[in-house]
Coordinates of C-alpha atoms in Angstrom, one line a residue:
X28 CA 0.0 0.2 0.1
X29 CA 1.2 3.3 -1.1
X30 CA 1.4 5.8 2.3
X31 CA 1.8 9.4 0.1
X32 CA -0.7 12.0 0.7
X33 CA -2.5 13.7 -2.3
X34 CA 0.2 16.8 -1.5
X35 CA 3.0 14.2 -2.0
X36 CA 1.6 13.3 -5.3
X37 CA 0.8 16.9 -6.2
X38 CA 5.1 17.3 -5.7
X39 CA 5.6 14.4 -7.5
X40 CA 3.4 15.1 -10.5
X41 CA 5.0 19.0 -10.6
X42 CA 8.8 17.8 -9.9
X43 CA 9.2 14.5 -11.6
X44 CA 6.6 14.0 -14.2
X45 CA 8.5 11.0 -15.9
X46 CA 8.8 9.2 -12.5
X47 CA 5.2 9.5 -11.9
X48 CA 4.4 8.3 -15.5
X49 CA 6.5 4.8 -14.7
X50 CA 4.4 4.6 -11.5
X51 CA 1.2 4.9 -13.5
X52 CA 2.3 2.5 -16.1
X53 CA 3.2 0.0 -13.6
X54 CA -0.3 0.3 -11.9
X55 CA -1.9 -0.6 -14.8
X56 CA 0.4 -3.0 -16.3
X57 CA 0.2 -5.1 -12.3
X58 CA -3.6 -3.9 -11.3
X59 CA -4.0 -7.0 -8.9
X60 CA -0.7 -6.4 -6.9
X61 CA -2.5 -4.9 -4.1
X62 CA -2.5 -1.6 -5.6
X63 CA -5.7 0.1 -5.0
X64 CA -8.0 0.6 -7.9
X65 CA -8.8 4.2 -7.7
X66 CA -11.8 4.3 -10.2
X67 CA -13.6 0.8 -9.8
X68 CA -13.4 0.5 -6.0
X69 CA -11.4 3.3 -3.9
X70 CA -10.6 2.1 -0.8
X71 CA -11.8 5.5 1.0
X72 CA -15.4 4.9 -0.4
X73 CA -16.0 1.7 1.2
X74 CA -15.4 2.1 4.9
X75 CA -17.3 0.7 7.8
X76 CA -18.9 -1.9 5.4
X77 CA -20.8 0.5 3.5
X78 CA -20.0 1.5 -0.2
X79 CA -20.6 5.3 -0.7
X80 CA -22.5 5.1 -3.8
X81 CA -24.8 2.4 -2.3
X82 CA -25.5 4.8 0.6
X83 CA -26.0 8.1 -1.8
X84 CA -28.5 6.1 -4.0
X85 CA -30.2 5.0 -0.7
X86 CA -30.6 8.6 0.5
X87 CA -32.2 10.0 -2.3
X88 CA -35.2 9.5 -5.0
X89 CA -34.4 7.8 -8.1
X90 CA -34.5 10.9 -10.1
X91 CA -32.0 12.8 -8.0
X92 CA -29.7 9.8 -8.3
X93 CA -29.8 10.0 -11.8
X94 CA -28.8 13.5 -11.9
X95 CA -26.1 12.7 -9.2
X96 CA -24.6 10.0 -11.8
X97 CA -24.9 12.5 -14.5
X98 CA -23.3 15.2 -12.5
X99 CA -20.4 13.0 -11.7
X100 CA -20.0 12.2 -15.5
X101 CA -19.8 15.9 -16.1
X102 CA -17.6 16.7 -13.4
X103 CA -14.8 14.3 -14.4
X104 CA -14.9 15.3 -18.1
X105 CA -14.8 18.7 -17.3
X106 CA -11.7 19.0 -15.4
X107 CA -9.6 15.3 -16.8
X108 CA -7.1 17.7 -18.4
X109 CA -6.5 19.8 -15.5
X110 CA -5.4 17.2 -12.5
X111 CA -2.5 15.5 -13.9
X112 CA -4.5 11.9 -14.1
X113 CA -6.3 12.6 -17.3
X114 CA -6.8 8.8 -18.2
X115 CA -7.8 8.2 -14.4
X116 CA -10.5 10.7 -14.5
X117 CA -11.7 9.6 -17.9
X118 CA -12.2 6.1 -16.6
X119 CA -14.1 7.4 -13.4
X120 CA -16.3 9.5 -16.1
X121 CA -17.0 6.5 -17.7
X122 CA -17.7 4.4 -14.5
X123 CA -20.3 6.8 -13.8
X124 CA -21.6 6.7 -17.1
X125 CA -21.7 2.8 -17.0
X126 CA -24.0 3.1 -14.0
X127 CA -26.3 6.0 -15.3
X128 CA -26.8 3.6 -18.3
X129 CA -27.0 0.6 -16.2
X130 CA -29.9 2.4 -14.2
X131 CA -31.7 3.7 -17.0
X132 CA -31.8 0.3 -18.7
X133 CA -33.7 -1.2 -15.4

């Protein structure tokens, strides 16, 4: 497990972009090696035995939840060029879009 803070990653991105790129390539190549899946199953969204997205869905009417999913798609598409992790943000947008499609098709 990596104990780097968000500020540590920001410094790394600014000062050593090639090193960060090597780390991201490694994570994509070896996703099963105890490396957190920050797109599909981030550790910080599943604490206390409750998945965050399930709690959010349970807290609101269906139309509000669909709006939430749409808004998150838009958020990740809006900022993917600015955070330094464009592929990760596009995958997150796709994750929310896939869930929105699943809910619409139900």
